[in-house]
CSV table of C-alpha atoms and ligand atoms in Angstrom, one decimal:
chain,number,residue,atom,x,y,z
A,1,UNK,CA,-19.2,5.1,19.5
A,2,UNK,CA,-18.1,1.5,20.4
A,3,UNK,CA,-19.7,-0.2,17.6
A,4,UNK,CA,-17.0,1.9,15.6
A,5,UNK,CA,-14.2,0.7,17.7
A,6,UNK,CA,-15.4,-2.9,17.6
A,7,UNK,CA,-15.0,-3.0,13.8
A,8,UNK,CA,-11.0,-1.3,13.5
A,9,UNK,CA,-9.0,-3.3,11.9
A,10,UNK,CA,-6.2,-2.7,14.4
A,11,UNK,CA,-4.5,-0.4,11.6
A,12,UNK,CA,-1.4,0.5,14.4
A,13,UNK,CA,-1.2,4.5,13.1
A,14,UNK,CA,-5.1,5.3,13.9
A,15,UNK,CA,-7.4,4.9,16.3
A,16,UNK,CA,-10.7,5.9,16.0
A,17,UNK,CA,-12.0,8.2,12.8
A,18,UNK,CA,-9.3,10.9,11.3
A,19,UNK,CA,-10.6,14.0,10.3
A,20,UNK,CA,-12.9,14.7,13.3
A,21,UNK,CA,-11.5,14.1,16.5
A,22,UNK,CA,-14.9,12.6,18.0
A,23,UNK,CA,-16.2,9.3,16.5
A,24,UNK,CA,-20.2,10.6,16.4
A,25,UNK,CA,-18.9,13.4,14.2
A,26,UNK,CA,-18.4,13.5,10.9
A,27,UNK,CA,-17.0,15.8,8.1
A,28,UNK,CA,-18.3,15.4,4.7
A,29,UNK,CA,-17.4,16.8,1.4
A,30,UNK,CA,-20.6,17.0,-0.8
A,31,UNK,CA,-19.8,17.3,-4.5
A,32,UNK,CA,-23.1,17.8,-6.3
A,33,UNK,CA,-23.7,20.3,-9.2
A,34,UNK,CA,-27.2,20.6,-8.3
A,35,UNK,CA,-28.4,23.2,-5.8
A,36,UNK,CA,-31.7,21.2,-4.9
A,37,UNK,CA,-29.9,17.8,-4.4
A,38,UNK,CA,-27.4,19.3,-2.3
A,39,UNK,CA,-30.0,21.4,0.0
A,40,UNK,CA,-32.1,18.2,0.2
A,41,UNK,CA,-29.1,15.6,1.4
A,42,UNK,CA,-28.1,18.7,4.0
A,43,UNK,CA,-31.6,18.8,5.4
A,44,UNK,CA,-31.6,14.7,5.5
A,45,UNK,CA,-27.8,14.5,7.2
A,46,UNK,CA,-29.1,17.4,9.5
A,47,UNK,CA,-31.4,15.1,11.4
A,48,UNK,CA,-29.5,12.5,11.2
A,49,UNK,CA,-29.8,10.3,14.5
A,50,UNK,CA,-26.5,9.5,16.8
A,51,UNK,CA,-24.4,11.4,14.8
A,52,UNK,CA,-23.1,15.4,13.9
A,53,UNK,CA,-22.2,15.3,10.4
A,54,UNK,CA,-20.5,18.9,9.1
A,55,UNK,CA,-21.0,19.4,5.2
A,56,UNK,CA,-18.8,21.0,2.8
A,57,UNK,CA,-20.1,21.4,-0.1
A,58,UNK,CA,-18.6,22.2,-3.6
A,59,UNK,CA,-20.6,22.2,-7.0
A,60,UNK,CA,-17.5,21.4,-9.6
A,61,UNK,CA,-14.7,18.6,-9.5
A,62,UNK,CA,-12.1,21.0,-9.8
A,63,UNK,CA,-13.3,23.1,-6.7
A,64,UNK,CA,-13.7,19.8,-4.9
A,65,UNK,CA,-10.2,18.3,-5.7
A,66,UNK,CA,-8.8,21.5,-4.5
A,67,UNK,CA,-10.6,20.9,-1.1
A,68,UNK,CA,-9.6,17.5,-0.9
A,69,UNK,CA,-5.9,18.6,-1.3
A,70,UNK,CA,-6.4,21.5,1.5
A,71,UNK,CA,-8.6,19.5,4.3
A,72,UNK,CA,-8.8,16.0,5.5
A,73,UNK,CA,-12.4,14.7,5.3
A,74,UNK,CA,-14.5,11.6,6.4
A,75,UNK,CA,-15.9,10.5,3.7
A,76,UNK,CA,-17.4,12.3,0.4
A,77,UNK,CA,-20.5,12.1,-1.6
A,78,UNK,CA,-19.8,12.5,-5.4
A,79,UNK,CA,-22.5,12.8,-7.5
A,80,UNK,CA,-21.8,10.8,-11.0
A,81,UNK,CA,-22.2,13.4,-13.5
A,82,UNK,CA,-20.9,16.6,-12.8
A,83,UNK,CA,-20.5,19.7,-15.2
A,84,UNK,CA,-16.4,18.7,-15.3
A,85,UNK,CA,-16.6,15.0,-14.8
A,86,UNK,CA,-19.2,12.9,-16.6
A,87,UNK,CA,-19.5,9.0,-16.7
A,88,UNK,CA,-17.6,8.5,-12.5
A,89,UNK,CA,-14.4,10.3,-14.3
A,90,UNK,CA,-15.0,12.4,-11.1
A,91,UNK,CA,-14.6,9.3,-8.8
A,92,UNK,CA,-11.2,8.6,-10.6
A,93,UNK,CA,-10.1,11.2,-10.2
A,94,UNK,CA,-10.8,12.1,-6.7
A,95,UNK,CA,-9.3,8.5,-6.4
A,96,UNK,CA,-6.1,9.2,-8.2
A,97,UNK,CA,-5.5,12.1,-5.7
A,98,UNK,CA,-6.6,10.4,-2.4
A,99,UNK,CA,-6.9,6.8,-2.0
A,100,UNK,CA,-7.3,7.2,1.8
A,101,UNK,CA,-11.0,9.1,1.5
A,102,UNK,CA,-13.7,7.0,1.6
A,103,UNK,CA,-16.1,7.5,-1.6
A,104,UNK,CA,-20.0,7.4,-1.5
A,105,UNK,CA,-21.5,7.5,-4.9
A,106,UNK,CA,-24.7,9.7,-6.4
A,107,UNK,CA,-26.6,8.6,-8.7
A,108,UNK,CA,-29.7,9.1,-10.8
A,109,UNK,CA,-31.7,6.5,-11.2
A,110,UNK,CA,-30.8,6.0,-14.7
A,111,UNK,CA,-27.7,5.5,-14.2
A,112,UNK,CA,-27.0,3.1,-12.0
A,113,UNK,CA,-25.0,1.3,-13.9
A,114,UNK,CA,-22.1,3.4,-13.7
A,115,UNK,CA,-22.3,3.4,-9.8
A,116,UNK,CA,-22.1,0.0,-9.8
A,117,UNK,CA,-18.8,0.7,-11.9
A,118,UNK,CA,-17.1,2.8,-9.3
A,119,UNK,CA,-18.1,0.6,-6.5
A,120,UNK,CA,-15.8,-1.9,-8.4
A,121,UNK,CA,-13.2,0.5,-9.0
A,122,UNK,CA,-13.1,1.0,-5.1
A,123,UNK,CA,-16.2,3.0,-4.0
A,124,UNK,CA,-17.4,2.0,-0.7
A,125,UNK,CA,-21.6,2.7,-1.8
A,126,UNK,CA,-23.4,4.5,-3.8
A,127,UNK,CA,-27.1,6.3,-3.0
A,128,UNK,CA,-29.7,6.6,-5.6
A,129,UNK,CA,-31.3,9.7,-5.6
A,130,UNK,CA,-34.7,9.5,-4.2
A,131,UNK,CA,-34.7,6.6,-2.4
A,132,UNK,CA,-32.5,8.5,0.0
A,133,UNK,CA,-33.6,9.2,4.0
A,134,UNK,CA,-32.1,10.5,6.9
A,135,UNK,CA,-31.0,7.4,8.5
A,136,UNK,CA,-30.1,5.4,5.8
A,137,UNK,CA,-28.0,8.3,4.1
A,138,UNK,CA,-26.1,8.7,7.7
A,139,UNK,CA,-26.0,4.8,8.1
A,140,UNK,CA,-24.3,4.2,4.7
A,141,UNK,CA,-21.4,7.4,5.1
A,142,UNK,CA,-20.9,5.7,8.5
A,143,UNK,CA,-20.5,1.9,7.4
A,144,UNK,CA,-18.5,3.5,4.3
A,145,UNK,CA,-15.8,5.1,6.3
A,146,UNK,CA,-15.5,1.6,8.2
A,147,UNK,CA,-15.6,-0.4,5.4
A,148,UNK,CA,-12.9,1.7,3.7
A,149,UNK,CA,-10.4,1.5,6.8
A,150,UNK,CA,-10.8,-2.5,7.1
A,151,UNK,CA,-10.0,-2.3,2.9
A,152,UNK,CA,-6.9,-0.7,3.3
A,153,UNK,CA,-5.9,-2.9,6.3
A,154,UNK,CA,-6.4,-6.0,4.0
A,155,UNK,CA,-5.1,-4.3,1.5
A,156,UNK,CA,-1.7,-3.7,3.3
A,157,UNK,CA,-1.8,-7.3,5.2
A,158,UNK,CA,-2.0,-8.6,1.4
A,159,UNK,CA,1.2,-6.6,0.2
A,160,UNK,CA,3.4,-7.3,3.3
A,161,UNK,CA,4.6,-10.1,4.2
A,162,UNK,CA,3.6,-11.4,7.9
A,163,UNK,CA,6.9,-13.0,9.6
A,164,UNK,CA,9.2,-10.1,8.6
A,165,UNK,CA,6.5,-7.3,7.6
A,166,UNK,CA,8.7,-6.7,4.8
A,167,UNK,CA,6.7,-5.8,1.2
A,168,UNK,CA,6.2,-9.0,-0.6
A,169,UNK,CA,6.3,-10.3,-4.1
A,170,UNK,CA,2.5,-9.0,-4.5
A,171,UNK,CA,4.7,-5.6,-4.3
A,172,UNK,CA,7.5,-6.4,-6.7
A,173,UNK,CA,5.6,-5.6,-9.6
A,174,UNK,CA,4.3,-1.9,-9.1
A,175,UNK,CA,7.5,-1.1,-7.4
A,176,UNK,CA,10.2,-2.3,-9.9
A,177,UNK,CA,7.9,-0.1,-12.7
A,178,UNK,CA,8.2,2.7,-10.3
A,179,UNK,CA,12.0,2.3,-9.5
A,180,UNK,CA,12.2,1.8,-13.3
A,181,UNK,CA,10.9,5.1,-14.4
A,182,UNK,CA,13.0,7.0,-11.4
A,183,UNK,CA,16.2,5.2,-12.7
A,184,UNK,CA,15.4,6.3,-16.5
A,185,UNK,CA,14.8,9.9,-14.3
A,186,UNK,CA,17.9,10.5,-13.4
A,187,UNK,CA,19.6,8.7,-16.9
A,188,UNK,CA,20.5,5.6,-14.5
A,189,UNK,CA,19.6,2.0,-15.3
A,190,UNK,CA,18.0,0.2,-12.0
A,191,UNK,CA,20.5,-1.5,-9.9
A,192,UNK,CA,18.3,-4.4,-8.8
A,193,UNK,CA,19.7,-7.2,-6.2
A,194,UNK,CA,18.9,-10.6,-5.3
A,195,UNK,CA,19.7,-11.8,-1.9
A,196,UNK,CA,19.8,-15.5,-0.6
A,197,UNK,CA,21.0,-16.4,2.9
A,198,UNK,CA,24.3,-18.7,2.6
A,199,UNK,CA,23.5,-22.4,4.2
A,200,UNK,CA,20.4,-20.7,5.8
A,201,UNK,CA,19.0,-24.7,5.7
A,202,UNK,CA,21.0,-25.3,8.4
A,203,UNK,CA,20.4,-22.4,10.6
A,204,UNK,CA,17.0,-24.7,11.1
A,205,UNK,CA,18.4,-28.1,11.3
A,206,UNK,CA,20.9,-27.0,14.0
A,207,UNK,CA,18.9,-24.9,16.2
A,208,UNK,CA,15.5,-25.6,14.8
A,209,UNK,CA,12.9,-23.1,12.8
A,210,UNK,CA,12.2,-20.5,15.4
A,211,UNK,CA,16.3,-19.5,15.3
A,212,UNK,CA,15.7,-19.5,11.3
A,213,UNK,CA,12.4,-17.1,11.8
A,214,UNK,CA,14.5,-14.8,14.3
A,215,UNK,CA,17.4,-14.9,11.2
A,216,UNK,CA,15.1,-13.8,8.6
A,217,UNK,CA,13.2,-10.7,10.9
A,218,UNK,CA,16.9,-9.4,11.8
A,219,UNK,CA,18.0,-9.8,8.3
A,220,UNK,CA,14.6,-7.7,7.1
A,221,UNK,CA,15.4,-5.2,9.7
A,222,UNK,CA,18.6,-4.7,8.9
A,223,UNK,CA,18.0,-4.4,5.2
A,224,UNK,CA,15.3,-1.5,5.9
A,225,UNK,CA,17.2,-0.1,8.0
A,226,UNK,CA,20.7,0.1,5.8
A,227,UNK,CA,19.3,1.1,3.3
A,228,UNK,CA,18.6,4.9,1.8
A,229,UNK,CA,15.7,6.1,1.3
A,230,UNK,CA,14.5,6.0,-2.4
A,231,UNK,CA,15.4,2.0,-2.2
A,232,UNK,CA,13.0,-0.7,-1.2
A,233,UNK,CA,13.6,-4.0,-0.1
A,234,UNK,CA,11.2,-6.7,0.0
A,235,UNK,CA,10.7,-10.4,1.0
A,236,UNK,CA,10.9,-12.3,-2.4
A,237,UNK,CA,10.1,-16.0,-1.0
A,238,UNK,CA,12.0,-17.9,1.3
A,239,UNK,CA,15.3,-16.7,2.7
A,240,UNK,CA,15.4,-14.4,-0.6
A,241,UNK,CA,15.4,-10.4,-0.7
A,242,UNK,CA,15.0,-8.2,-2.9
A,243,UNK,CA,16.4,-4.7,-3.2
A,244,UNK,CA,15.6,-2.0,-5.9
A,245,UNK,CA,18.1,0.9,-5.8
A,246,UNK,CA,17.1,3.7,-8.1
A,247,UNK,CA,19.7,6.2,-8.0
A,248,UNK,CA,23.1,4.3,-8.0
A,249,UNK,CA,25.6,3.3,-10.4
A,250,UNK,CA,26.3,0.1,-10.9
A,251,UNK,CA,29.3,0.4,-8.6
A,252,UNK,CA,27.7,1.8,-6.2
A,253,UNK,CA,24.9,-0.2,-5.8
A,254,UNK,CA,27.8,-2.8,-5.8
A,255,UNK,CA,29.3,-1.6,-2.9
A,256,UNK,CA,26.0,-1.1,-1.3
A,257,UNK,CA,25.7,-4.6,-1.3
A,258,UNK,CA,29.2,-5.5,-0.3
A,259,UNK,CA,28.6,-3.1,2.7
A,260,UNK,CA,25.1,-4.7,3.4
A,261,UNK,CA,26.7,-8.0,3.3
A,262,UNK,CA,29.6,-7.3,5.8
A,263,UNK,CA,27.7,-6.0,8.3
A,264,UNK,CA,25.3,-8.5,8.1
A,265,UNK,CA,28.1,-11.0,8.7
A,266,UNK,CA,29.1,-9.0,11.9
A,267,UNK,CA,25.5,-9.2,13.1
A,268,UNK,CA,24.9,-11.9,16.1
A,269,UNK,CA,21.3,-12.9,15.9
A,270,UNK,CA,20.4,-13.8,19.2
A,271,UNK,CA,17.1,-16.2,20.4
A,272,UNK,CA,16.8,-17.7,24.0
A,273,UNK,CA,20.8,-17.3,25.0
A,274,UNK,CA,21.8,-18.8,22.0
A,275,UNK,CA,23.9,-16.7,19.1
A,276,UNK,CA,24.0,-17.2,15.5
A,277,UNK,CA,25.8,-15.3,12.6
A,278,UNK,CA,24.8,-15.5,9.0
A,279,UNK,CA,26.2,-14.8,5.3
A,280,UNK,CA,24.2,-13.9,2.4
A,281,UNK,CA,25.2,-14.2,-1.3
A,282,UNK,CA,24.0,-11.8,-3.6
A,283,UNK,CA,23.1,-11.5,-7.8
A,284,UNK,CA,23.3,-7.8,-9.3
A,285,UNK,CA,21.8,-6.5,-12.8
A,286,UNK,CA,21.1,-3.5,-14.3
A,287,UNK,CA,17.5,-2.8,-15.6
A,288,UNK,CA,17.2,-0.8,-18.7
A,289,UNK,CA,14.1,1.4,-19.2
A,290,UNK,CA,12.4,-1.0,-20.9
A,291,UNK,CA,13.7,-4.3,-19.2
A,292,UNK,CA,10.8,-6.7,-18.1
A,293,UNK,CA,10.9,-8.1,-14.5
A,294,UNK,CA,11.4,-11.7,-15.4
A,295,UNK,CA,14.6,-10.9,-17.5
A,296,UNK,CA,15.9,-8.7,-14.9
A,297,UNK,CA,15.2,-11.5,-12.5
A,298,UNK,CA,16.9,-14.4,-14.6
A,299,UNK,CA,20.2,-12.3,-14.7
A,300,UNK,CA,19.8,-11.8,-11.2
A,301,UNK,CA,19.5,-15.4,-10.4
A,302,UNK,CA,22.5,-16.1,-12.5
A,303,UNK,CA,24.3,-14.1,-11.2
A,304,UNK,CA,23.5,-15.1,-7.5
A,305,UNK,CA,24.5,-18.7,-8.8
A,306,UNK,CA,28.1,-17.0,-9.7
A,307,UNK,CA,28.1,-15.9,-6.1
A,308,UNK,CA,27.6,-19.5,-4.4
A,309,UNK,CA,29.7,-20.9,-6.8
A,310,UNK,CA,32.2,-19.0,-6.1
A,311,UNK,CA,32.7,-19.5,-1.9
A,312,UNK,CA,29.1,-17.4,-1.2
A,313,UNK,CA,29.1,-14.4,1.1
A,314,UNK,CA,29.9,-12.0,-2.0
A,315,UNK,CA,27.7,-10.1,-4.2
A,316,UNK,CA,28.6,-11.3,-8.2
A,317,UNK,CA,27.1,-9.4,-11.2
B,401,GH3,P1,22.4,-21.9,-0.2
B,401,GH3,O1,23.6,-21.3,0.5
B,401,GH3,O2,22.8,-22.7,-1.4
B,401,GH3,O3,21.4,-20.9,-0.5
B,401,GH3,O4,21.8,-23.0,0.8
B,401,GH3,P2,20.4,-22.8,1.7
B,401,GH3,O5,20.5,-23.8,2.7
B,401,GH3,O6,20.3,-21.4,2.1
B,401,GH3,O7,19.3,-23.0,0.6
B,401,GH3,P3,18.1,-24.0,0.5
B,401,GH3,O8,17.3,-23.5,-0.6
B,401,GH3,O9,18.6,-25.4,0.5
B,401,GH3,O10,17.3,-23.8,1.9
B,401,GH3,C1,16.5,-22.7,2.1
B,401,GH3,C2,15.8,-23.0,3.4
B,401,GH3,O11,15.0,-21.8,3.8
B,401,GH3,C3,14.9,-24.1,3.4
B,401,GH3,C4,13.7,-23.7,4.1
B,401,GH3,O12,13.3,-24.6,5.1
B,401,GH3,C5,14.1,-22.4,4.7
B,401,GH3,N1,13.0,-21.4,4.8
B,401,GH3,C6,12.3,-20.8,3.9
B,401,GH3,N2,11.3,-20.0,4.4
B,401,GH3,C7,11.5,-20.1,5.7
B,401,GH3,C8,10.8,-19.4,6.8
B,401,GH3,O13,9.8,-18.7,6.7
B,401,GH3,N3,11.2,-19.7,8.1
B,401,GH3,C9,12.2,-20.6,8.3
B,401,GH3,N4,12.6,-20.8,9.6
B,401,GH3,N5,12.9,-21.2,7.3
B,401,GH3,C10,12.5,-21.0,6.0
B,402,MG,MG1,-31.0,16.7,-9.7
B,403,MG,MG1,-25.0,16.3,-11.4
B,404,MG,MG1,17.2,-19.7,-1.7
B,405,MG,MG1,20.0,-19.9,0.7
């Protein structure tokens, strides 16, 4: 059991394994169209050393997905070629639906190129059949399930950004596209603003970099937190935000802003006893359906330039 803990990559939400509340025990969702196969890996997991492992096992994609959606498991064994799913189209798919479940991968021996293939597309192992024993099929569903939790922790480190664990830019990119389509939803175009602190430079000459770094975690904070839910906000560099806001007009996104930017002006940031209050500017364009990011962007920035040319602490569009 402590060898598991030693390895947790600190992910805040979980401790220890999901699924099973015990961390020798494991449940595991067997998808394997052949009857033998499937006896043969139950017998081998049975006497299994150091561990309990429970075994669900289903003989069809389609019956598995519908397990997957009703029961949280472990970790699950999918056999490459299935009557429904040929070629680790069963591995996408199971993918597509839950990107949380740790996948180990059954091959033949013949086809091992296509396990190599999922591994890339995110599996954690896969087992050749044959070659498989007890310990070494409960070894590799135990070091998958690890290895699968400290992926997603790097996975979210890379996508957030550290000072104000705000999304980052790596972000921008599959959430625009998704704001995008739920704009062109709902007939809207995207309302999508770019934020820049006003004179922020001299938050950190005056009282040096640590007040800045306090500035920019209350300003994140207070951008996730004024903001409904369908929007996103993210770091975008700097002392620049962005905010996507799927669902508003163009003047109400612009008073979304306006209202973001007074209160932020009301806001004392305070570090060690001393206070501060900042001003942004902001830049606001519409996306159309069809609109890349770095266009959208560019009249963003423009417009932000309208902003600071015009006496800053105002949103311009
Ligand atoms: P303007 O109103 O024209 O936007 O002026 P400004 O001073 O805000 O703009 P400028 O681009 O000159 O300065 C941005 C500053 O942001 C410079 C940089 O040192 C600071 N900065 C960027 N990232 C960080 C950070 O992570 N922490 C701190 N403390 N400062 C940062
Ligand atoms: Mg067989
Ligand atoms: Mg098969
Ligand atoms: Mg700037
Ligand atoms: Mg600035």
């Amino acid at each position: 059991a402590d060898e598991d803990r030693s390895v947790d990559t600190g992910n805040s939400s979980s401790h220890g394994f999901v699924g099973s509340g015990n961390d020798s025990s494991f449940s595991v969702l067997l998808i394997e169209d052949d009857d033998a196969d499937a006896l043969l890996l139950k017998r081998l997991l049975k006497r299994a050393p150091h561990a309990t492992f429970t075994i669900t096992h289903e003989s069809s994609l389609v019956s598995a997905l519908k397990q997957i959606k009703q029961s949280d498991f472990d970790v699950a064994i999918v056999d490459i070629n299935l009557p429904d799913a040929r070629n680790a189209e069963s591995f996408e798919q199971i993918r597509a639906l839950d990107s949380r479940l740790p996948i180990v991968v059954l091959t033949g021996d013949d086809s091992e190129e296509l396990a190599i293939y999922a591994i890339r597309c995110g599996a954690q192992d896969y087992l050749t059949k044959g070659e498989v024993s007890g310990p070494t099929l409960a070894r590799a569903l135990r070091f998958a399930i690890v290895r699968h939790r400290m992926v997603l922790g790097l996975q979210t480190a890379a996508g957030h950004d550290q000072l104000t664990g705000l999304p980052n830019r790596r972000h921008l990119d599959s959430q625009f596209a998704l704001a995008q389509v739920s704009a062109t939803e709902q007939q809207n175009l995207l309302p999508v603003c770019l934020l820049d602190l006003d004179y922020f430079k001299q938050v950190n000459d005056r009282y040096g970099h640590c007040m800045g770094d306090a500035v920019l975690k209350k300003v994140a904070q207070h951008l996730s937190q004024q903001i409904h839910e369908e929007m996103w906000a993210g770091r975008f560099g700097g002392e620049e935000f962005i905010l996507l806001m799927p669902g508003l007009g163009p003047s109400a996104a612009n008073d979304m802003v306006e209202g973001l930017l007074g209160t932020l002006e009301a806001m004392p940031i305070v570090l060690d006893g001393v206070s501060v209050s900042v001003t942004a500017s902001a830049g606001l364009a519409m996306a159309g359906p069809t609109d890349a990011w770095e266009d959208v962007y560019a009249r963003c920035d423009s417009a932000l330039y309208q902003a600071k040319q015009s006496g800053r602490n105002q949103v311009a569009s």
